[in-house]
XYZ file of C-alpha atoms in Angstrom:
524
model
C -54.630 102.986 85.028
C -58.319 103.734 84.148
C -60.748 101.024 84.549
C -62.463 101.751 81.673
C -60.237 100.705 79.119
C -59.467 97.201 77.404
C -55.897 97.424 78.493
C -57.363 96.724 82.059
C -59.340 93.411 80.634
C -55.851 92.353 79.208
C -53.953 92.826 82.148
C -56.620 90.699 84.476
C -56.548 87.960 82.210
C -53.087 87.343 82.474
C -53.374 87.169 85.984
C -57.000 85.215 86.454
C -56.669 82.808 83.559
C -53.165 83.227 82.393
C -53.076 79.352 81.091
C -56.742 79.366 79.548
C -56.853 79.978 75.549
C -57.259 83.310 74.050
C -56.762 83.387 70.845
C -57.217 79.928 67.583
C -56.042 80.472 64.545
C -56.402 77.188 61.962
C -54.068 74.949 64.134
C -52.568 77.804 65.715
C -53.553 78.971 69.396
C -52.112 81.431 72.437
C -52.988 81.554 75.902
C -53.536 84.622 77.669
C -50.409 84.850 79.013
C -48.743 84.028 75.292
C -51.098 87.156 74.469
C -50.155 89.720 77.344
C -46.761 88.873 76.998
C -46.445 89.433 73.055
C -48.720 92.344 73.402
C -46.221 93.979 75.872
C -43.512 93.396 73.133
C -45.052 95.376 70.691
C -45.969 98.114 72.987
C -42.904 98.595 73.897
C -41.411 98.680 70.274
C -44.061 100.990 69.391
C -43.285 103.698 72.417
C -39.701 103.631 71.659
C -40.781 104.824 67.890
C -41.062 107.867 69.963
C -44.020 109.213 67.938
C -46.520 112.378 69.712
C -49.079 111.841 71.765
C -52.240 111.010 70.169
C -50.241 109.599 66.669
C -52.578 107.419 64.514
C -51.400 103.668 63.646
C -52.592 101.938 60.748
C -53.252 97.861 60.876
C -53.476 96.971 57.178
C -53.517 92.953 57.015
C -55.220 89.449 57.155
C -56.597 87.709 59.355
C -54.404 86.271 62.089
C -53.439 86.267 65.774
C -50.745 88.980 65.213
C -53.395 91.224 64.139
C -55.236 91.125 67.299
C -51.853 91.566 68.933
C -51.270 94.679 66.757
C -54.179 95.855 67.466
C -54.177 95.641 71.638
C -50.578 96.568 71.303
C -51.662 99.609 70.275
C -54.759 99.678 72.528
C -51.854 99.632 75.308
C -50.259 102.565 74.413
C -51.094 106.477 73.750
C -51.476 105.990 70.424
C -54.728 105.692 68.251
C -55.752 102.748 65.809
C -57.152 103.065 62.826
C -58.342 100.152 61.177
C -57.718 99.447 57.668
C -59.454 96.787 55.958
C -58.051 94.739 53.162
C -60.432 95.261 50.879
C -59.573 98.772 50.258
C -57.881 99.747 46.991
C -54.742 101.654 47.496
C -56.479 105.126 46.660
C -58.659 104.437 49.342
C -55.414 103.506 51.880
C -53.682 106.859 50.588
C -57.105 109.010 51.665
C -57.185 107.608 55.295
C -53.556 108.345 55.587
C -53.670 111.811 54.642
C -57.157 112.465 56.563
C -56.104 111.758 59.804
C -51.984 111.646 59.196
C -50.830 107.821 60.045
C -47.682 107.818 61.341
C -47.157 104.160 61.201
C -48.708 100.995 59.411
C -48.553 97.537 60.181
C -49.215 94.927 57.812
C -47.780 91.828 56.304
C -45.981 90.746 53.240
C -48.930 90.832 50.689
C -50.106 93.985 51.617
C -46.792 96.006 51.487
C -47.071 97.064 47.884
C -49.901 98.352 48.003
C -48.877 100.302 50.924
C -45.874 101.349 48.721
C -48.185 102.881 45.976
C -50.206 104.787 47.723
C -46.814 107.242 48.239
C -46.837 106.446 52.435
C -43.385 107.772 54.376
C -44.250 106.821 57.643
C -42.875 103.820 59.367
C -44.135 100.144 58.185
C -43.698 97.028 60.395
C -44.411 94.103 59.203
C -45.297 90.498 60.865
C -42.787 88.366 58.848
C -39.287 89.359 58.231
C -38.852 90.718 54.748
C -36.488 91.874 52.234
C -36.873 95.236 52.214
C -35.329 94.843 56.372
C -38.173 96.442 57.748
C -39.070 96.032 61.360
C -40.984 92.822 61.899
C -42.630 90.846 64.860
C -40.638 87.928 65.004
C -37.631 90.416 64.918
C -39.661 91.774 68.157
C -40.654 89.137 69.760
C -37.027 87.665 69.885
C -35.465 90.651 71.326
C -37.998 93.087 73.260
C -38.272 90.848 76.365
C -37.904 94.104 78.691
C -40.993 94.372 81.490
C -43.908 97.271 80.045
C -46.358 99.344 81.665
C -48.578 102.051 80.626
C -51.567 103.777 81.688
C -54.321 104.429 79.878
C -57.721 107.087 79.876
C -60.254 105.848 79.457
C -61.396 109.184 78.060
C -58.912 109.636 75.291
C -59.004 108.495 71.782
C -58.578 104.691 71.270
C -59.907 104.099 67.384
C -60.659 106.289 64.493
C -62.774 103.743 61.891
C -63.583 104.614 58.217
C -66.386 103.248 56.421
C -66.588 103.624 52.328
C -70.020 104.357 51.098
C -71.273 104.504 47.715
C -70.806 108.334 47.287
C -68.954 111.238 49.011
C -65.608 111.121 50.971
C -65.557 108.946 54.036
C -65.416 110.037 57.345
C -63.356 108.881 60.700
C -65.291 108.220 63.470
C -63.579 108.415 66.693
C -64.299 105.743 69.643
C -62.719 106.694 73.251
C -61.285 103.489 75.371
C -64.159 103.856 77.210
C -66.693 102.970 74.350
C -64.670 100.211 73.922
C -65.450 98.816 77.039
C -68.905 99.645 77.574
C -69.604 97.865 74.062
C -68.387 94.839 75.278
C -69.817 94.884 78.696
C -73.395 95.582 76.933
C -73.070 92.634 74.394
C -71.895 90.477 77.039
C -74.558 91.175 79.102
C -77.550 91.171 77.043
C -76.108 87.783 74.690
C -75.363 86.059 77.969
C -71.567 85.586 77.155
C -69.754 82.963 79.465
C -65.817 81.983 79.962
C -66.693 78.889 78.516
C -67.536 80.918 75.212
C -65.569 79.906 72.097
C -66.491 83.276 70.088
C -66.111 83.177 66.132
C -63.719 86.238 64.705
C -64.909 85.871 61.001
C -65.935 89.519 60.697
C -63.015 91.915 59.717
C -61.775 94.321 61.787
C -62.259 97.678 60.260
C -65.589 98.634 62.482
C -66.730 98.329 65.529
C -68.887 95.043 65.673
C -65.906 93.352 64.237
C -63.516 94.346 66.777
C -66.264 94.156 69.805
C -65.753 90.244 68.990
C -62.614 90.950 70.512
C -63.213 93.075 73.495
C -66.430 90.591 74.257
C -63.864 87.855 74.141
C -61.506 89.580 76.831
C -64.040 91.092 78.826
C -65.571 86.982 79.685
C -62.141 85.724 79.615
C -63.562 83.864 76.561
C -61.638 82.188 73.541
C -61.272 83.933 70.024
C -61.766 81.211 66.958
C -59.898 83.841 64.506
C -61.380 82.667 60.751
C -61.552 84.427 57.324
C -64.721 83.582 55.363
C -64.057 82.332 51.566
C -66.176 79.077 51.112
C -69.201 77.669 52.856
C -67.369 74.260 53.339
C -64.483 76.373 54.852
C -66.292 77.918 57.062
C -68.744 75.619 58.751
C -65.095 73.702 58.829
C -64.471 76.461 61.511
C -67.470 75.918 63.663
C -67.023 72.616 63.638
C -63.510 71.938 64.434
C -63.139 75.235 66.709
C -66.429 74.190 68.774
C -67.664 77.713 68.317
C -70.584 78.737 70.429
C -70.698 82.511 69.551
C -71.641 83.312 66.261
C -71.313 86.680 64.953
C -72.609 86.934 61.571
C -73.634 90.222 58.601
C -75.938 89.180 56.650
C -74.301 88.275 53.308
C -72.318 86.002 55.330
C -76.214 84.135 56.541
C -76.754 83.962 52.601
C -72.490 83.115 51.814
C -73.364 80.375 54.372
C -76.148 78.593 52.755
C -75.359 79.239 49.077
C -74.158 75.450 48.672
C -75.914 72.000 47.841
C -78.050 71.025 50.465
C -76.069 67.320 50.293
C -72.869 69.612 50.811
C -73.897 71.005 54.499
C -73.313 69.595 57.640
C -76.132 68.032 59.483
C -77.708 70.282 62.467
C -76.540 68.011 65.184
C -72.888 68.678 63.994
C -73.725 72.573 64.031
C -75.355 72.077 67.599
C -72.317 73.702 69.826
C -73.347 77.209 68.776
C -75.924 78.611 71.448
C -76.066 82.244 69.936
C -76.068 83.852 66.555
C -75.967 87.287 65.860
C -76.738 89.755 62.845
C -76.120 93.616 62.066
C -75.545 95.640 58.964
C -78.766 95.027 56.878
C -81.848 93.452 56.512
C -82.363 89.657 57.451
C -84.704 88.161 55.095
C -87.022 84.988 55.586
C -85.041 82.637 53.634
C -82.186 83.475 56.370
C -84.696 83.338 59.752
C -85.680 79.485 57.511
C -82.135 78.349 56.538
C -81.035 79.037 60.549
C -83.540 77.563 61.970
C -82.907 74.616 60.076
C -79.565 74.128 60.673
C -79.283 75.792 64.073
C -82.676 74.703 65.880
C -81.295 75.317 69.316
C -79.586 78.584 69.040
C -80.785 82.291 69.694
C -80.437 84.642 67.144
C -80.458 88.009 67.962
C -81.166 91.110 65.016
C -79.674 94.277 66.149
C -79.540 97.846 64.697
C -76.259 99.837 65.183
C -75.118 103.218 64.474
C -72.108 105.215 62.766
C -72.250 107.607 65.919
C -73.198 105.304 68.493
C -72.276 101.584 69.015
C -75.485 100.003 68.995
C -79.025 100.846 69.850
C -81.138 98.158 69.126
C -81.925 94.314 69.416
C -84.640 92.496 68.685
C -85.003 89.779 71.427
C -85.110 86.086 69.687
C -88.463 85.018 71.241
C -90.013 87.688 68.776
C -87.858 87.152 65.429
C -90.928 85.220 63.866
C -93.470 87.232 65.326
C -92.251 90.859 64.402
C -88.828 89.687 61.687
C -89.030 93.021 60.369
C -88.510 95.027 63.462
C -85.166 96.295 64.707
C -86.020 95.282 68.103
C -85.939 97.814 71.161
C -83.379 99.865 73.111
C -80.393 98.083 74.390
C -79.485 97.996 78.090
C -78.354 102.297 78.863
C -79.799 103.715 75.989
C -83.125 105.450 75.599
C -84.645 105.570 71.826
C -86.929 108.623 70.841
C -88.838 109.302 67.172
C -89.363 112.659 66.527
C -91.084 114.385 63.597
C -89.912 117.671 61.940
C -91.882 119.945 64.271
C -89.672 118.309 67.688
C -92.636 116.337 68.852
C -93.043 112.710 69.579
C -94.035 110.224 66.637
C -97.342 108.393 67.306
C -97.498 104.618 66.931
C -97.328 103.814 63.504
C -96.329 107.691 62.095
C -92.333 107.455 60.707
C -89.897 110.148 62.284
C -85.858 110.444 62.588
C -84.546 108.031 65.518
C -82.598 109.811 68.664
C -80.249 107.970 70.232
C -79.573 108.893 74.087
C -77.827 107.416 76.708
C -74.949 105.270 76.631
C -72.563 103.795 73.676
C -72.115 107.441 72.221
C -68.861 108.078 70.139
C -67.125 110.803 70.227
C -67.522 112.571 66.760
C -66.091 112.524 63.166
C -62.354 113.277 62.838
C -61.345 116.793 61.578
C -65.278 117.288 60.605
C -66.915 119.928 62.781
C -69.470 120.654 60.409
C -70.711 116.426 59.818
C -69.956 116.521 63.503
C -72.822 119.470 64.423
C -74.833 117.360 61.831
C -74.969 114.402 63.964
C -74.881 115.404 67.140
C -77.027 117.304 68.800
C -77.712 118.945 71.979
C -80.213 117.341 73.938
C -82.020 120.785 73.407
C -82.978 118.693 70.466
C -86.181 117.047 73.058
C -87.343 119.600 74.426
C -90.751 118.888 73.917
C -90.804 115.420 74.680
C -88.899 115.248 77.883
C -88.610 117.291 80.821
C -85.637 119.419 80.939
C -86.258 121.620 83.968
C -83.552 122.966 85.359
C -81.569 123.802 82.164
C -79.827 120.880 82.568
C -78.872 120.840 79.079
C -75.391 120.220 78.217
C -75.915 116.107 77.364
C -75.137 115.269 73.854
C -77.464 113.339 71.970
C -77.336 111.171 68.587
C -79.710 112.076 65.487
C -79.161 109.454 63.558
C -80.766 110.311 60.226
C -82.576 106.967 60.120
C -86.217 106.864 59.747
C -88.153 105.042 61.752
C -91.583 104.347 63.690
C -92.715 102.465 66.186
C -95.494 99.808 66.478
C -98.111 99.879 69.691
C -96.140 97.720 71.562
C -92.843 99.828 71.244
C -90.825 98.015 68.889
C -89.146 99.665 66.279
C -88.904 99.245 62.647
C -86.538 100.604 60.064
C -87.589 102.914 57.053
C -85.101 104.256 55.305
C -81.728 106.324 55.928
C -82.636 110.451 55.505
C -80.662 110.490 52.014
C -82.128 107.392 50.382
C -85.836 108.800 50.455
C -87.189 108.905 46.926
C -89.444 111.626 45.749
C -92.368 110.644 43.113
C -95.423 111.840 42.135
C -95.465 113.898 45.509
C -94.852 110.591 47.607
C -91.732 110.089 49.470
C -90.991 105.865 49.330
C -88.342 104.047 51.328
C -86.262 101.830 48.996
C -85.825 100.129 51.676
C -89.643 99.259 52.607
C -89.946 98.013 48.344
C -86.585 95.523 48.760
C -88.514 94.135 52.251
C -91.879 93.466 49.968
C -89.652 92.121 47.822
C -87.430 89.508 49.706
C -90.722 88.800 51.851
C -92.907 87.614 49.232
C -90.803 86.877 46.191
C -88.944 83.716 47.386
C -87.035 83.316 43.810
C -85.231 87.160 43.934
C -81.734 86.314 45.799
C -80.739 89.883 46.008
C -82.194 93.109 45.077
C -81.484 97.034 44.478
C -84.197 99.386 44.357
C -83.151 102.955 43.495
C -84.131 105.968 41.314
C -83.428 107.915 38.463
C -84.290 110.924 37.539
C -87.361 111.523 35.139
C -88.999 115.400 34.975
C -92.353 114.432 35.013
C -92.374 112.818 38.114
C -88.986 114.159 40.233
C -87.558 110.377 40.124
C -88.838 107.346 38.614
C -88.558 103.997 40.839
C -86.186 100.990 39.629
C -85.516 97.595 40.363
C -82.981 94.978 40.243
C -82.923 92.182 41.266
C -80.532 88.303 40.752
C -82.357 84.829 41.250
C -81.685 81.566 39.779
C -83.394 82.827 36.536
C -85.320 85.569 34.749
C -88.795 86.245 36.311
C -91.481 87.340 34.036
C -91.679 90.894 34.632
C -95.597 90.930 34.875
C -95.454 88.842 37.451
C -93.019 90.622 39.635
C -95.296 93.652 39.225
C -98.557 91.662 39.961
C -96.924 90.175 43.451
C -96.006 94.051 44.158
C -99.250 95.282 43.746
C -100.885 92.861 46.033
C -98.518 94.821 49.244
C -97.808 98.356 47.858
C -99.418 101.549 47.109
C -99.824 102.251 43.303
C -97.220 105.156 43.427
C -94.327 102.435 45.049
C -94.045 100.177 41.972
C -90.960 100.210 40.226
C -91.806 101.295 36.485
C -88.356 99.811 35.847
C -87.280 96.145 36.528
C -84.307 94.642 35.346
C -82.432 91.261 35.795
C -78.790 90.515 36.542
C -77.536 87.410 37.164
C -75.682 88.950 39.801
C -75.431 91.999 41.506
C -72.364 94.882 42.087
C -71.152 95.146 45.808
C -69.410 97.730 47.720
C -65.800 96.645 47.160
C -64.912 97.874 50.876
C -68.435 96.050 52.553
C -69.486 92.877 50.881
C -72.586 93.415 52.846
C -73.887 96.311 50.634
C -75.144 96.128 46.767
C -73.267 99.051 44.972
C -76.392 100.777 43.678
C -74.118 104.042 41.938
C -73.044 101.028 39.730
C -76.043 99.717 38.822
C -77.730 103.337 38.238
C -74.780 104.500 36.360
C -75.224 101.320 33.787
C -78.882 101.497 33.604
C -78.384 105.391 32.616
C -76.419 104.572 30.025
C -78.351 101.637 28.218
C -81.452 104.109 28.270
C-alpha cells in the first residue's frame, strides 16, 4: 500500500482512534471504526461490479455521511471519482458522463430521475432502498460483512472534477491520490489543524477545497460536522450545536451568513468555539473582513488563492488581512510563485505579469484534452531567464496559470484579472476585476456587482456595470465615487441596477455575467 494515499489515513484511524468521532450529521454521528468498516462494505460491492481498471464513478447526491462513505469507498479501490454536484441540470450530468465514460453513479432517491433523463446505462446504486430494486447501501451494509483489502498508488488517478463556467465546454481535471494527500498535509500544517478539531463540511463536494475538508479531517484524526447551507439561522445552528472550530467558508457563504437582522444573529461569545476561518473562490470584500470580526473576534481568518491546475498556491497570513485585504497572500509551504511578462522575464514590483506556479500541489492535467493540457502546463523551459537551469535539468512541469498578477515590494501578491476577462478600450487593457474591488471598497451600499463589456466599434468594448444594493443609487454619484480611484478610461459608461443579480447555477459563488450581457444587449 502506498503511503501517499488517503486510503492509508483511513486505515490508521481505525486503528489509532477507532472509538473517536469521524463523521456528524444533524443528530447523526460515526466513529472511525463505524467509518472504516462501512467504507470496506462498499469497496467490496464496488470491486465485485467487476468494472476495468481505471473506470470512473459518479457520486451524484446530498449532503450526508453516506456520501463521504461513497466517496472513500471509492478512494479505496482502483477506480476513479468524479464528483457530481447537485446543482447541475441533467444536460450538464449527461456531458460529464459521456466525457470521461462513468460506469457507475451513486446517488439517492431525489436525484435518480434526473439521472434517468439524461439517457445513463451504467449501473446506479442508491443509499436508500427503492422501487425500482436497485442496489442500495443498507442492502450493503446488511450483507457485505466479508474482510477487504486493497492497495493503492499513490501515483494513479484518484478524482477527475468538473467545474461549469459561464462559456465553453467544461473540462475534467485529474487529481492523483497523491495530491490528495499532500493537500491535506499542507492545509493542516499551515491552519494549525489539531485532533481536537471539529471541522465544518458545508462546502459541496464537487472540487477540491470541498473535499480537502475531508482529507484534512482524516489526516488530524479530526471530526467532520457534515452541514448543507440554506438559511443563516440554520447554519450558525450548526456551529453552535456541532462546536465547530474549523470553518471553511466561499465567499457568498461570508455574505449568505450575515444577510439576516442583526437581532436575528447569535451573540459572538456563542460563535467563540471557532479558532479558524477560511475563504477561497473570489474576492473578500470589507463588509465581510467587518461582519467577521464582529462576530468572530478571536478567530484567524485566512484568504487563499487556488488554482484549476494546482491545489492551492496562495494564503494571505491573518496578521496582514487589514493591512494588505486585497492581496492574495504569498506562496504556500512547497510551492514557489514566479510573475513573468510576455518577453519570459521577471515582473518588477508593482508591473502585472501571468503567475507560474512551481513546486508542489500540481495536478495531473485535463482529461482527454491534450491541447488545454499543453495550454496549461508548461515545461519549466518556460523560466529560463529567471532561474538557473544549468545542467539541462529540464524535464519539471510547471503551472501557467493564466491569472494576472503583480507583486508589491514586500512580495505579496495581488490578483488582476484571469487572461480571458481583460477588456480592451480606447487602447487600455482594464481588469474587471480591479473596477468590482473599487467598487465593493468604497461603495458600502452596492451588495454585489458585475462589471463586463460589450462590444462598441469605436472603442473595441465599452465598460458596464451592475450592480444590487438595498436601493437604486443615483447614477452620478456612482460615477463621481469612481472617479476619485480610477483612471478616466476605467469608468463604466454603462451602469445599471438590479435588485438582484444572476448566478452560476453550478457555483453560487460566481455572478453569471453571459446573463446579464445577453439582457443588457437586448434592451439596447
Amino acid at each position: 500500500m502506498s503511503i501517499n494515499c488517503i486510503r492509508t489515513l483511513l486505515e490508521d484511524a481505525n486503528i489509532s482512534h477507532k472509538d473517536k468521532i469521524a463523521l456528524v450529521h444533524n443528530d447523526k454521528q460515526i466513529t472511525y471504526e463505524e467509518l472504516f468498516k462501512r467504507v470496506n462494505q462498499v469497496a467490496f460491492y464496488l470491486k465485485e461490479l467487476d468494472l476495468p481498471k481505471d473506470s470512473r464513478i459518479g457520486i451524484y447526491s446530498t449532503k450526508s455521511i453516506d456520501q463521504v462513505i461513497a466517496i472513500l469507498a471509492i478512494l479505496s479501490t482502483d477506480y476513479i471519482l468524479v464528483p457530481l454536484t447537485r446543482l447541475l441540470q441533467p444536460e450538464q450530468i449527461e456531458y460529464i458522463i459521456e466525457d470521461c465514460d462513468i460506469k457507475c453513479i451513486i446517488t439517492d432517491k431525489v436525484k435518480i430521475e434526473k439521472i434517468e433523463k439524461s439517457n445513463f446505462n451504467g449501473q446506479i446504486i442508491s443509499y436508500e432502498r427503492t422501487e425500482q430494486n436497485l442496489a442500495s447501501f443498507e442492502e450493503i451494509y446488511k450483507y457485505y460483512n466479508k474482510p477487504y483489502t486493497c492497495d493503492v498508488n499513490g501515483h494513479d488517478n484518484a478524482v477527475i472534477t468538473y467545474s461549469f463556467g459561464l462559456t465553453g465546454k467544461p473540462k475534467g481535471i485529474v487529481i492523483s491520490h497523491r495530491n490528495l494527500i499532500d493537500s491535506a498535509r499542507v492545509v493542516s500544517q499551515y491552519l494549525k489543524l489539531k485532533e481536537e478539531d471539529v471541522i465544518s463540511g458545508t462546502l459541496i463536494f464537487n472540487l477540491d477545497y470541498g473535499l480537502n475538508q475531508i482529507f484534512c479531517s482524516l489526516y488530524k484524526r479530526a471530526t467532520l460536522a457534515l452541514h448543507r447551507f440554506i438559511l443563516a439561522g440554520d447554519f450558525f445552528n450548526h456551529i453552535i450545536k456541532d462546536k465547530v472550530t474549523i470553518l471553511p467558508l466561499m465567499p457568498i457563504n461570508i455574505t449568505q451568513m450575515f444577510d439576516e437582522e442583526e437581532h436575528k444573529l447569535p451573540s459572538a461569545e456563542l460563535l467563540s468555539n471557532i479558532r479558524v476561518i477560511t475563504s477561497s473562490g473570489g474576492n473578500v470584500t470589507e463588509k465581510m473582513l467587518k461582519d467577521l470580526d464582529k462576530y468572530f473576534p478571536d478567530a484567524k481568518f485566512y484568504s487563499m488563492h487556488g488554482l484549476t491546475e494546482a491545489f492551492r498556491s496562495t494564503y494571505l497570513e491573518p496578521s496582514q488581512i487589514w493591512i494588505r485585504p486585497d492581496s492574495i497572500g504569498k506562496a504556500i509551504p512547497d510551492v514557489e510563485l514566479y510573475i513573468i511578462n510576455e518577453q519570459g522575464q521577471e515582473c518588477k514590483p508593482r508591473e502585472v505579469g501571468e503567475l507560474i506556479h512551481r513546486g508542489g500541489y500540481i495536478y495531473k492535467g485535463y482529461w482527454n484534452a491534450p491541447v488545454e493540457t499543453k495550454e496549461r502546463f508548461k515545461s519549466i523551459k518556460i523560466l529560463k531567464d529567471v532561474i538557473n537551469l544549468e545542467g539541462e535539468l529540464c524535464d519539471e512541469i510547471v503551472v501557467a496559470s493564466g491569472d494576472y498578477v503583480y507583486k508589491d515590494e514586500e512580495g505579496y501578491l495581488y490578483f488582476v484579472s484571469r487572461r480571458d476577462d481583460m477588456i480592451k478600450t480606447r487602447g487600455f487593457r482594464v481588469s474587471p476585476y480591479e473596477i468590482e474591488s473599487v467598487v465593493y471598497k468604497n461603495i458600502p451600499q452596492i451588495e454585489q456587482c458585475a462589471v463586463f463589456s460589450i462590444e462598441n466599434q469605436e472603442i473595441e468594448e465599452e465598460i458596464v456595470l451592475v450592480y444590487s444594493s438595498r436601493s437604486e443609487l443615483p447614477v452620478n454619484e456612482i460615477v463621481f465615487e469612481l472617479k476619485k480611484h480610477l483612471a478616466s478610461y476605467m469608468i463604466p459608461s454603462k451602469i445599471f441596477y438590479n435588485k438582484s443579480l444572476p448566478l452560476v447555477p453550478s457555483d453560487k459563488n460566481k455572478i453569471n455575467k453571459e446573463i446579464l450581457k445577453e439582457n443588457i444587449i437586448n434592451n439596447i
